[in-house]
């Protein structure tokens, strides 16, 4: 099959958007070299097929990796200055900003999230991320190290690591694209991007902007495919130098294993979470309730840092739960093209079924559902905000990442008990605490085992602050200057200009 673009109609406005359907390799949209498989993209609000796109095969990954390797050796990598990389990244950011509304509508169509959230948060943040790393591109520095001033000097170079396989999830398709692409390009790496098979459309649309911005062919390649095909091929590829993955812990293990069994490529993993929020009696309860809402209901709970376990001090428990229920009722989960929606449907039938199987498990285990937990009639993968109280630490809804708008609530008496409950998880991505006792904020934030701890806020990230997990929530860091370490390798150069070696020994 030839890879012809398709024209999609945005339901709310009737606006037409043209989307490429081929694999993006060497700045062109091409058919698969050996497969006629396609991926059907579904609109989660209507459960209808939006369009079909080419599904990449293992051989297509080989072709894309070869394109990335050629670019790395000739037009990118060490063959282009940091100033030029910076210019191109800034140009790309400008183009995404220009097309923000169209990209947001496409994101809403394929992922379900509200257009206003996709545009103002996901895309706004992505533009910021590209500009932030454009600023780093000409500031990647090594060290000069004194060895012996009379005879020798040593210095280091932070070289681009090479060809990077980047595997991104479906919950923030554009945002996760930018988090991966920006630091890699700033450092001089080339990329084979594997978007989620559930939400590949915006990655293909962004690929058009790669060409328009003026990046040389092969610098960024996009191969939509099933994870078990494209993701597996990248992870085990002998000519990929680094693989970066955001997604589930189960898949992260497979990627790390494949990397180890192939060429021991560098791996960074941003994986699951079961993040706690702790509300102490001194907290501003109204504000804490708002942050609890943002923590578990933002993106309809499809968030790796979702604050899915809530621990409330016993002295304020009843009052606070009442507040949280009121706040949750105020958020409208609806069609992403409805301006009043604060959350959309979940992404797929599979996710919808998984979330409701957890809700059922919570009820069966004896947790008390005080809000939500019932299926809506009609079309669309809608899950309403759901709250369970009277939960026990061994319940599945407390142990497992649900990835939906489902909150498990428990009470505690002392600070020590709160810390123990919060840390009782195999994950360690995020954690939040709400308190107006400064000493307590310091003690508890130090004691929580998580890569990110929020105090009197939750879920907000900044492009200049590192993000990543402890324990089974992952390895490595994204954002901030720390992400540059994931895409560079340090070379030490020892220069002798004065020592004469006597021989034999």
Tab-separated table of C-alpha atoms in Angstrom:
chain	number	residue	atom	x	y	z
A	1	UNK	CA	0.000	0.000	0.000
A	2	UNK	CA	1.180	3.534	-0.726
A	3	UNK	CA	1.174	5.808	2.289
A	4	UNK	CA	-1.414	8.412	1.311
A	5	UNK	CA	-2.375	11.168	3.764
A	6	UNK	CA	-5.951	11.239	5.067
A	7	UNK	CA	-8.194	14.234	5.671
A	8	UNK	CA	-9.991	14.177	9.009
A	9	UNK	CA	-12.952	16.310	10.015
A	10	UNK	CA	-12.967	17.786	13.510
A	11	UNK	CA	-16.424	16.974	14.921
A	12	UNK	CA	-17.080	20.212	16.803
A	13	UNK	CA	-16.028	22.687	14.116
A	14	UNK	CA	-16.160	20.781	10.827
A	15	UNK	CA	-12.546	21.866	10.271
A	16	UNK	CA	-10.406	19.622	8.050
A	17	UNK	CA	-6.974	18.359	9.129
A	18	UNK	CA	-4.676	16.418	6.792
A	19	UNK	CA	-2.683	13.712	8.556
A	20	UNK	CA	0.123	11.613	7.064
A	21	UNK	CA	-0.393	7.844	7.382
A	22	UNK	CA	3.024	6.522	6.353
A	23	UNK	CA	6.208	5.841	8.280
A	24	UNK	CA	8.406	8.946	8.553
A	25	UNK	CA	11.944	7.993	7.506
A	26	UNK	CA	14.579	10.329	6.009
A	27	UNK	CA	12.101	13.250	6.052
A	28	UNK	CA	9.586	11.373	3.854
A	29	UNK	CA	6.375	9.465	4.562
A	30	UNK	CA	6.805	5.977	3.154
A	31	UNK	CA	4.994	2.610	3.115
A	32	UNK	CA	6.371	-0.351	5.054
A	33	UNK	CA	9.168	-2.216	3.276
A	34	UNK	CA	7.624	-5.638	3.925
A	35	UNK	CA	4.257	-5.398	5.696
A	36	UNK	CA	0.682	-4.496	4.825
A	37	UNK	CA	-0.363	-4.315	8.491
A	38	UNK	CA	-2.210	-1.204	9.628
A	39	UNK	CA	-3.088	0.387	12.951
A	40	UNK	CA	-6.647	1.573	13.490
A	41	UNK	CA	-6.889	4.834	15.423
A	42	UNK	CA	-10.010	5.097	17.569
A	43	UNK	CA	-11.827	8.169	18.886
A	44	UNK	CA	-12.463	7.258	22.565
A	45	UNK	CA	-15.409	9.670	22.819
A	46	UNK	CA	-17.384	7.918	20.044
A	47	UNK	CA	-15.644	4.495	19.868
A	48	UNK	CA	-15.450	5.015	16.086
A	49	UNK	CA	-12.413	4.498	13.832
A	50	UNK	CA	-10.755	7.814	12.934
A	51	UNK	CA	-8.442	6.371	10.265
A	52	UNK	CA	-5.863	3.649	9.619
A	53	UNK	CA	-2.120	4.216	9.393
A	54	UNK	CA	0.852	2.092	8.335
A	55	UNK	CA	2.105	-0.239	11.082
A	56	UNK	CA	5.883	-0.486	11.026
A	57	UNK	CA	7.635	-3.881	11.027
A	58	UNK	CA	10.987	-4.976	12.427
A	59	UNK	CA	12.549	-4.363	8.979
A	60	UNK	CA	11.112	-0.827	8.968
A	61	UNK	CA	12.862	-0.208	12.285
A	62	UNK	CA	16.117	-1.397	10.630
A	63	UNK	CA	15.607	1.103	7.789
A	64	UNK	CA	14.853	3.933	10.236
A	65	UNK	CA	17.885	3.092	12.409
A	66	UNK	CA	20.118	3.064	9.313
A	67	UNK	CA	18.754	6.510	8.335
A	68	UNK	CA	19.413	7.807	11.856
A	69	UNK	CA	22.955	6.350	11.844
A	70	UNK	CA	23.760	7.927	8.467
A	71	UNK	CA	22.518	11.342	9.663
A	72	UNK	CA	24.505	10.990	12.891
A	73	UNK	CA	27.687	10.353	10.897
A	74	UNK	CA	27.163	13.035	8.237
A	75	UNK	CA	24.755	15.927	8.909
A	76	UNK	CA	24.131	15.795	12.668
A	77	UNK	CA	26.081	14.434	15.649
A	78	UNK	CA	29.499	16.122	15.760
A	79	UNK	CA	29.025	17.606	12.271
A	80	UNK	CA	26.741	20.446	13.340
A	81	UNK	CA	27.354	23.229	15.855
A	82	UNK	CA	25.380	23.754	19.036
A	83	UNK	CA	24.305	27.128	17.610
A	84	UNK	CA	22.684	25.399	14.624
A	85	UNK	CA	20.985	22.777	16.806
A	86	UNK	CA	19.645	25.591	18.977
A	87	UNK	CA	18.335	27.502	15.937
A	88	UNK	CA	16.492	24.436	14.602
A	89	UNK	CA	14.959	23.557	18.000
A	90	UNK	CA	13.710	27.130	18.395
A	91	UNK	CA	12.272	27.026	14.877
A	92	UNK	CA	10.472	23.749	15.679
A	93	UNK	CA	9.045	25.308	18.867
A	94	UNK	CA	7.751	28.289	16.850
A	95	UNK	CA	6.019	25.969	14.350
A	96	UNK	CA	4.338	23.928	17.090
A	97	UNK	CA	3.168	27.179	18.703
A	98	UNK	CA	1.791	28.329	15.345
A	99	UNK	CA	-0.138	25.056	14.877
A	100	UNK	CA	-1.161	24.647	18.534
A	101	UNK	CA	-4.917	24.722	17.936
A	102	UNK	CA	-4.805	22.149	15.121
A	103	UNK	CA	-2.468	19.844	17.047
A	104	UNK	CA	-4.700	20.130	20.126
A	105	UNK	CA	-7.781	19.172	18.091
A	106	UNK	CA	-5.967	16.164	16.632
A	107	UNK	CA	-4.789	15.164	20.128
A	108	UNK	CA	-8.354	15.441	21.471
A	109	UNK	CA	-9.674	13.358	18.580
A	110	UNK	CA	-7.193	10.494	19.081
A	111	UNK	CA	-6.544	10.636	22.843
A	112	UNK	CA	-9.859	12.043	24.139
A	113	UNK	CA	-8.461	14.805	26.351
A	114	UNK	CA	-10.067	18.265	26.222
A	115	UNK	CA	-8.796	20.524	23.429
A	116	UNK	CA	-8.171	23.372	25.890
A	117	UNK	CA	-5.997	21.117	28.110
A	118	UNK	CA	-4.061	19.722	25.131
A	119	UNK	CA	-3.454	23.230	23.775
A	120	UNK	CA	-2.755	25.259	26.928
A	121	UNK	CA	-0.980	22.628	29.019
A	122	UNK	CA	0.433	19.768	26.899
A	123	UNK	CA	1.402	21.837	23.860
A	124	UNK	CA	2.269	25.005	25.786
A	125	UNK	CA	4.595	22.935	27.945
A	126	UNK	CA	6.075	21.164	24.895
A	127	UNK	CA	6.931	24.472	23.236
A	128	UNK	CA	8.598	25.536	26.491
A	129	UNK	CA	10.522	22.265	26.675
A	130	UNK	CA	11.924	22.659	23.148
A	131	UNK	CA	12.969	26.251	23.878
A	132	UNK	CA	14.548	25.234	27.186
A	133	UNK	CA	16.750	22.613	25.476
A	134	UNK	CA	17.452	24.953	22.550
A	135	UNK	CA	19.094	27.079	25.243
A	136	UNK	CA	21.267	24.146	26.316
A	137	UNK	CA	22.408	23.082	22.825
A	138	UNK	CA	25.407	25.461	22.722
A	139	UNK	CA	26.265	25.091	26.437
A	140	UNK	CA	27.172	21.403	26.714
A	141	UNK	CA	30.560	21.659	28.350
A	142	UNK	CA	33.350	19.382	29.521
A	143	UNK	CA	36.108	20.006	32.048
A	144	UNK	CA	39.804	20.773	31.816
A	145	UNK	CA	41.591	18.820	34.552
A	146	UNK	CA	45.042	19.696	35.859
A	147	UNK	CA	47.310	16.630	35.906
A	148	UNK	CA	50.875	18.008	35.793
A	149	UNK	CA	51.293	21.556	34.535
A	150	UNK	CA	54.800	20.881	33.243
A	151	UNK	CA	53.997	17.851	31.111
A	152	UNK	CA	50.330	16.877	30.822
A	153	UNK	CA	46.733	17.974	30.727
A	154	UNK	CA	43.436	16.085	30.601
A	155	UNK	CA	40.041	17.250	29.416
A	156	UNK	CA	36.593	15.763	28.954
A	157	UNK	CA	34.108	15.910	26.105
A	158	UNK	CA	30.405	15.261	26.463
A	159	UNK	CA	29.763	13.524	23.151
A	160	UNK	CA	26.296	12.762	21.797
A	161	UNK	CA	25.540	9.139	22.607
A	162	UNK	CA	24.380	8.341	19.057
A	163	UNK	CA	21.180	6.806	17.681
A	164	UNK	CA	18.341	6.836	20.213
A	165	UNK	CA	15.232	4.687	20.203
A	166	UNK	CA	12.448	6.638	21.926
A	167	UNK	CA	9.244	4.857	22.927
A	168	UNK	CA	6.473	7.131	24.137
A	169	UNK	CA	3.074	6.510	25.780
A	170	UNK	CA	-0.500	7.430	24.895
A	171	UNK	CA	-1.421	9.598	27.898
A	172	UNK	CA	0.529	12.719	26.821
A	173	UNK	CA	1.447	12.007	23.189
A	174	UNK	CA	2.765	15.468	22.244
A	175	UNK	CA	4.223	16.297	25.642
A	176	UNK	CA	6.158	13.022	25.927
A	177	UNK	CA	7.397	13.499	22.352
A	178	UNK	CA	8.906	16.854	23.322
A	179	UNK	CA	10.457	15.529	26.564
A	180	UNK	CA	12.299	12.871	24.535
A	181	UNK	CA	13.117	14.793	21.358
A	182	UNK	CA	14.314	18.094	22.874
A	183	UNK	CA	17.295	16.916	24.998
A	184	UNK	CA	18.323	14.279	22.434
A	185	UNK	CA	18.509	16.827	19.605
A	186	UNK	CA	20.153	19.445	21.829
A	187	UNK	CA	22.963	16.965	22.536
A	188	UNK	CA	23.359	16.037	18.853
A	189	UNK	CA	21.710	12.594	18.904
A	190	UNK	CA	19.498	11.205	16.143
A	191	UNK	CA	16.153	9.570	16.853
A	192	UNK	CA	13.854	6.717	15.902
A	193	UNK	CA	10.558	7.553	17.583
A	194	UNK	CA	7.983	4.835	18.299
A	195	UNK	CA	4.709	6.508	19.321
A	196	UNK	CA	2.014	4.503	21.079
A	197	UNK	CA	-0.107	2.413	18.731
A	198	UNK	CA	-3.166	3.979	20.429
A	199	UNK	CA	-2.226	7.616	19.730
A	200	UNK	CA	0.172	7.900	16.779
A	201	UNK	CA	-1.485	10.753	14.873
A	202	UNK	CA	0.143	13.774	16.515
A	203	UNK	CA	3.631	12.231	16.261
A	204	UNK	CA	3.071	11.906	12.490
A	205	UNK	CA	1.788	15.494	12.280
A	206	UNK	CA	4.810	16.745	14.276
A	207	UNK	CA	7.059	14.906	11.803
A	208	UNK	CA	5.842	17.299	9.078
A	209	UNK	CA	7.104	20.167	11.236
A	210	UNK	CA	10.532	18.485	11.549
A	211	UNK	CA	10.846	18.882	7.761
A	212	UNK	CA	9.470	22.430	7.745
A	213	UNK	CA	11.881	23.491	10.514
A	214	UNK	CA	14.796	22.355	8.323
A	215	UNK	CA	16.222	19.356	10.192
A	216	UNK	CA	18.347	17.199	7.863
A	217	UNK	CA	16.832	13.868	6.684
A	218	UNK	CA	17.280	11.007	9.164
A	219	UNK	CA	17.688	13.155	12.288
A	220	UNK	CA	14.168	12.350	13.510
A	221	UNK	CA	12.325	9.287	12.203
A	222	UNK	CA	8.840	8.161	13.295
A	223	UNK	CA	7.734	4.526	13.087
A	224	UNK	CA	4.279	3.856	14.522
A	225	UNK	CA	3.972	0.162	15.306
A	226	UNK	CA	2.809	-2.278	17.942
A	227	UNK	CA	4.989	-2.209	21.059
A	228	UNK	CA	5.681	-5.924	20.704
A	229	UNK	CA	7.082	-5.227	17.214
A	230	UNK	CA	8.661	-1.766	17.002
A	231	UNK	CA	9.395	-1.303	20.691
A	232	UNK	CA	10.946	-4.751	20.906
A	233	UNK	CA	13.003	-4.187	17.729
A	234	UNK	CA	14.428	-0.882	19.024
A	235	UNK	CA	15.216	-2.316	22.462
A	236	UNK	CA	17.132	-5.275	21.036
A	237	UNK	CA	18.700	-3.432	18.054
A	238	UNK	CA	22.468	-3.787	17.750
A	239	UNK	CA	22.892	-0.320	16.204
A	240	UNK	CA	20.789	1.677	18.690
A	241	UNK	CA	22.977	3.330	21.356
A	242	UNK	CA	20.275	4.350	23.782
A	243	UNK	CA	16.622	3.563	24.424
A	244	UNK	CA	14.324	5.887	26.370
A	245	UNK	CA	10.904	4.634	27.408
A	246	UNK	CA	7.890	6.029	29.233
A	247	UNK	CA	5.176	3.516	30.107
A	248	UNK	CA	4.388	0.580	32.341
A	249	UNK	CA	6.832	-1.146	34.685
A	250	UNK	CA	6.054	-4.503	33.016
A	251	UNK	CA	7.175	-3.202	29.605
A	252	UNK	CA	10.125	-1.362	31.175
A	253	UNK	CA	11.496	-4.679	32.452
A	254	UNK	CA	11.257	-6.187	28.952
A	255	UNK	CA	13.081	-3.204	27.437
A	256	UNK	CA	15.881	-3.375	29.991
A	257	UNK	CA	16.238	-7.117	29.445
A	258	UNK	CA	16.355	-6.689	25.645
A	259	UNK	CA	18.939	-3.902	25.987
A	260	UNK	CA	21.091	-6.135	28.202
A	261	UNK	CA	20.825	-9.143	25.892
A	262	UNK	CA	21.700	-7.156	22.741
A	263	UNK	CA	24.423	-4.481	22.867
A	264	UNK	CA	24.065	-3.244	26.475
A	265	UNK	CA	22.667	0.066	25.200
A	266	UNK	CA	22.052	2.841	27.694
A	267	UNK	CA	18.502	2.774	29.093
A	268	UNK	CA	16.300	5.385	30.738
A	269	UNK	CA	12.880	4.371	32.014
A	270	UNK	CA	9.997	6.462	33.344
A	271	UNK	CA	7.557	3.884	34.646
A	272	UNK	CA	4.460	3.450	36.770
A	273	UNK	CA	3.494	4.929	40.093
A	274	UNK	CA	1.089	4.610	42.999
A	275	UNK	CA	1.783	8.005	44.439
A	276	UNK	CA	0.600	9.115	47.903
A	277	UNK	CA	-0.783	12.467	48.998
A	278	UNK	CA	-0.719	13.180	52.742
A	279	UNK	CA	-2.973	15.836	54.269
A	280	UNK	CA	-1.977	16.988	57.754
A	281	UNK	CA	-4.281	18.834	60.150
A	282	UNK	CA	-2.463	22.172	59.755
A	283	UNK	CA	-3.062	22.264	55.975
A	284	UNK	CA	-5.266	24.757	54.158
A	285	UNK	CA	-8.020	22.182	53.615
A	286	UNK	CA	-9.776	23.916	50.735
A	287	UNK	CA	-6.534	24.255	48.775
A	288	UNK	CA	-5.414	20.728	49.693
A	289	UNK	CA	-8.733	19.378	48.346
A	290	UNK	CA	-8.128	21.226	45.060
A	291	UNK	CA	-4.648	19.713	44.747
A	292	UNK	CA	-6.001	16.249	45.590
A	293	UNK	CA	-8.474	16.757	42.739
A	294	UNK	CA	-5.744	17.808	40.325
A	295	UNK	CA	-3.606	14.907	41.522
A	296	UNK	CA	-6.024	12.104	40.627
A	297	UNK	CA	-8.482	13.657	38.134
A	298	UNK	CA	-6.089	15.514	35.824
A	299	UNK	CA	-5.999	13.721	32.455
A	300	UNK	CA	-8.808	11.526	33.838
A	301	UNK	CA	-6.296	9.846	36.151
A	302	UNK	CA	-4.167	8.614	33.226
A	303	UNK	CA	-1.020	9.995	34.729
A	304	UNK	CA	2.084	8.195	35.968
A	305	UNK	CA	2.308	10.571	38.954
A	306	UNK	CA	-1.438	10.389	39.739
A	307	UNK	CA	-1.968	10.908	43.478
A	308	UNK	CA	-3.995	7.719	43.755
A	309	UNK	CA	-3.532	7.066	47.490
A	310	UNK	CA	-4.781	9.721	49.908
A	311	UNK	CA	-3.853	9.697	53.592
A	312	UNK	CA	-5.754	12.128	55.820
A	313	UNK	CA	-5.050	12.924	59.475
A	314	UNK	CA	-7.814	11.551	61.729
A	315	UNK	CA	-8.578	14.929	63.354
A	316	UNK	CA	-9.733	16.454	60.031
A	317	UNK	CA	-10.743	13.272	58.193
A	318	UNK	CA	-14.556	13.645	58.035
A	319	UNK	CA	-14.461	17.340	57.167
A	320	UNK	CA	-11.805	16.833	54.476
A	321	UNK	CA	-13.495	13.863	52.785
A	322	UNK	CA	-16.692	15.892	52.506
A	323	UNK	CA	-14.691	18.679	50.841
A	324	UNK	CA	-13.014	16.266	48.402
A	325	UNK	CA	-16.358	14.746	47.368
A	326	UNK	CA	-17.740	18.244	46.674
A	327	UNK	CA	-14.677	19.171	44.609
A	328	UNK	CA	-14.791	15.937	42.589
A	329	UNK	CA	-18.449	16.532	41.741
A	330	UNK	CA	-17.562	19.949	40.292
A	331	UNK	CA	-15.266	18.528	37.586
A	332	UNK	CA	-16.982	17.665	34.322
A	333	UNK	CA	-15.725	14.568	32.512
A	334	UNK	CA	-17.085	14.917	28.998
A	335	UNK	CA	-16.343	15.273	25.295
A	336	UNK	CA	-12.942	16.842	24.668
A	337	UNK	CA	-14.484	19.295	22.185
A	338	UNK	CA	-16.836	20.670	24.849
A	339	UNK	CA	-15.195	23.774	26.393
A	340	UNK	CA	-16.747	22.962	29.784
A	341	UNK	CA	-15.051	19.548	30.050
A	342	UNK	CA	-12.180	19.345	32.549
A	343	UNK	CA	-11.414	15.745	31.591
A	344	UNK	CA	-12.193	13.457	28.661
A	345	UNK	CA	-12.891	9.757	28.194
A	346	UNK	CA	-10.087	7.295	28.952
A	347	UNK	CA	-8.033	6.349	25.929
A	348	UNK	CA	-9.279	2.871	24.952
A	349	UNK	CA	-11.691	0.025	25.590
A	350	UNK	CA	-8.855	-1.932	27.160
A	351	UNK	CA	-8.127	0.856	29.680
A	352	UNK	CA	-11.844	1.339	30.366
A	353	UNK	CA	-12.306	-2.356	31.116
A	354	UNK	CA	-9.166	-2.449	33.261
A	355	UNK	CA	-10.292	0.519	35.382
A	356	UNK	CA	-13.743	-0.982	35.970
A	357	UNK	CA	-12.212	-4.344	36.870
A	358	UNK	CA	-10.272	-2.520	39.619
A	359	UNK	CA	-13.410	-0.676	40.764
A	360	UNK	CA	-15.172	-4.056	41.015
A	361	UNK	CA	-12.187	-5.541	42.898
A	362	UNK	CA	-12.342	-2.640	45.376
A	363	UNK	CA	-16.022	-3.268	46.060
A	364	UNK	CA	-15.469	-7.023	46.405
A	365	UNK	CA	-12.600	-6.485	48.860
A	366	UNK	CA	-14.839	-4.465	51.155
A	367	UNK	CA	-13.729	-0.907	50.375
A	368	UNK	CA	-16.617	1.575	50.497
A	369	UNK	CA	-17.305	3.452	47.259
A	370	UNK	CA	-18.658	6.890	48.240
A	371	UNK	CA	-18.554	8.502	44.775
A	372	UNK	CA	-18.699	7.233	41.187
A	373	UNK	CA	-17.863	3.627	40.422
A	374	UNK	CA	-20.795	3.138	38.032
A	375	UNK	CA	-20.742	2.847	34.242
A	376	UNK	CA	-22.449	5.516	32.155
A	377	UNK	CA	-24.968	4.506	29.499
A	378	UNK	CA	-24.147	5.326	25.859
A	379	UNK	CA	-20.991	5.561	23.789
A	380	UNK	CA	-17.559	6.705	24.888
A	381	UNK	CA	-15.020	5.347	27.381
A	382	UNK	CA	-16.133	7.650	30.181
A	383	UNK	CA	-15.122	6.943	33.774
A	384	UNK	CA	-16.477	9.294	36.433
A	385	UNK	CA	-14.411	10.409	39.446
A	386	UNK	CA	-14.466	7.529	41.943
A	387	UNK	CA	-13.561	7.527	45.653
A	388	UNK	CA	-13.020	4.512	47.892
A	389	UNK	CA	-12.757	4.875	51.679
A	390	UNK	CA	-12.110	2.255	54.372
A	391	UNK	CA	-9.297	0.784	52.291
A	392	UNK	CA	-6.723	-1.656	53.677
A	393	UNK	CA	-3.021	-1.656	52.659
A	394	UNK	CA	-3.220	-5.096	50.999
A	395	UNK	CA	-6.151	-4.283	48.672
A	396	UNK	CA	-5.470	-4.337	44.909
A	397	UNK	CA	-6.841	-0.797	44.568
A	398	UNK	CA	-4.141	0.343	47.039
A	399	UNK	CA	-1.247	-1.746	45.624
A	400	UNK	CA	-1.720	-1.585	41.840
A	401	UNK	CA	-1.512	1.320	39.424
A	402	UNK	CA	-5.069	1.707	38.065
A	403	UNK	CA	-4.402	4.595	35.638
A	404	UNK	CA	-7.862	6.082	35.989
A	405	UNK	CA	-9.748	8.591	38.175
A	406	UNK	CA	-9.951	6.247	41.174
A	407	UNK	CA	-8.852	7.461	44.626
A	408	UNK	CA	-8.173	5.177	47.617
A	409	UNK	CA	-8.451	6.975	50.982
A	410	UNK	CA	-7.180	6.007	54.439
A	411	UNK	CA	-6.706	7.877	57.711
A	412	UNK	CA	-3.666	8.168	59.965
A	413	UNK	CA	-2.881	9.493	63.450
A	414	UNK	CA	0.809	10.433	63.524
A	415	UNK	CA	3.395	11.817	61.136
A	416	UNK	CA	5.455	8.608	61.436
A	417	UNK	CA	2.426	6.488	60.508
A	418	UNK	CA	1.717	8.702	57.470
A	419	UNK	CA	5.288	8.298	56.207
A	420	UNK	CA	5.163	4.532	56.688
A	421	UNK	CA	1.849	4.219	54.815
A	422	UNK	CA	3.043	6.491	52.007
A	423	UNK	CA	6.287	4.551	51.479
A	424	UNK	CA	4.573	1.142	51.564
A	425	UNK	CA	4.682	0.639	47.793
A	426	UNK	CA	6.967	-0.872	45.159
A	427	UNK	CA	6.804	2.431	43.270
A	428	UNK	CA	8.516	5.755	43.913
A	429	UNK	CA	7.613	8.325	41.263
A	430	UNK	CA	5.749	11.103	43.047
A	431	UNK	CA	4.468	12.029	46.504
A	432	UNK	CA	2.661	15.024	47.948
A	433	UNK	CA	2.151	16.510	51.369
A	434	UNK	CA	-0.054	19.348	52.585
A	435	UNK	CA	0.893	21.097	55.811
A	436	UNK	CA	1.524	24.587	57.157
A	437	UNK	CA	4.078	23.354	59.695
A	438	UNK	CA	7.467	24.212	58.165
A	439	UNK	CA	9.399	21.667	60.214
A	440	UNK	CA	6.957	18.962	59.238
A	441	UNK	CA	7.233	19.887	55.544
A	442	UNK	CA	11.002	19.475	55.752
A	443	UNK	CA	10.966	16.222	57.742
A	444	UNK	CA	8.293	14.502	55.663
A	445	UNK	CA	9.609	15.595	52.259
A	446	UNK	CA	13.015	14.140	53.211
A	447	UNK	CA	11.466	10.865	54.396
A	448	UNK	CA	9.223	10.200	51.374
A	449	UNK	CA	10.756	7.728	48.905
A	450	UNK	CA	9.941	9.350	45.587
A	451	UNK	CA	11.751	11.059	42.712
A	452	UNK	CA	9.452	14.094	43.012
A	453	UNK	CA	7.890	15.406	46.215
A	454	UNK	CA	5.339	18.225	46.099
A	455	UNK	CA	4.644	20.373	49.161
A	456	UNK	CA	1.293	22.222	49.224
A	457	UNK	CA	0.788	21.524	45.512
A	458	UNK	CA	0.708	18.467	43.259
A	459	UNK	CA	1.320	17.226	39.711
A	460	UNK	CA	2.906	20.425	38.396
A	461	UNK	CA	6.270	20.000	36.668
A	462	UNK	CA	8.739	22.524	35.269
A	463	UNK	CA	10.980	22.036	32.257
A	464	UNK	CA	14.046	23.136	34.253
A	465	UNK	CA	13.447	20.737	37.177
A	466	UNK	CA	14.418	17.041	36.854
A	467	UNK	CA	11.757	14.337	36.884
A	468	UNK	CA	12.061	10.574	37.358
A	469	UNK	CA	11.495	7.658	39.687
A	470	UNK	CA	12.935	5.648	42.530
A	471	UNK	CA	12.379	1.914	43.116
A	472	UNK	CA	10.231	0.356	40.346
A	473	UNK	CA	9.208	3.729	38.936
A	474	UNK	CA	12.264	3.899	36.747
A	475	UNK	CA	15.879	4.832	36.061
A	476	UNK	CA	17.351	8.118	34.868
A	477	UNK	CA	15.968	11.645	34.781
A	478	UNK	CA	14.067	13.745	32.278
A	479	UNK	CA	13.860	17.559	32.196
A	480	UNK	CA	16.349	20.032	33.584
A	481	UNK	CA	20.087	19.821	32.980
A	482	UNK	CA	20.001	16.248	34.328
A	483	UNK	CA	18.364	14.951	31.128
A	484	UNK	CA	21.470	15.902	29.142
A	485	UNK	CA	23.343	13.119	30.950
A	486	UNK	CA	20.945	10.572	29.391
A	487	UNK	CA	21.974	11.603	25.861
A	488	UNK	CA	25.718	12.143	26.236
A	489	UNK	CA	28.721	9.959	26.950
A	490	UNK	CA	31.765	11.400	28.676
A	491	UNK	CA	35.111	10.927	26.979
A	492	UNK	CA	38.344	11.667	28.867
A	493	UNK	CA	41.296	12.806	26.756
A	494	UNK	CA	44.807	12.614	28.290
A	495	UNK	CA	47.364	14.756	26.498
A	496	UNK	CA	51.085	14.335	27.111
A	497	UNK	CA	53.202	17.242	25.903
A	498	UNK	CA	56.307	16.851	28.045
A	499	UNK	CA	56.892	13.416	29.599
A	500	UNK	CA	59.455	11.109	27.973
A	501	UNK	CA	58.919	7.403	28.691
A	502	UNK	CA	62.020	5.395	29.545
A	503	UNK	CA	62.200	1.905	28.028
A	504	UNK	CA	62.525	-0.935	28.934
A	505	UNK	CA	60.621	-0.955	32.230
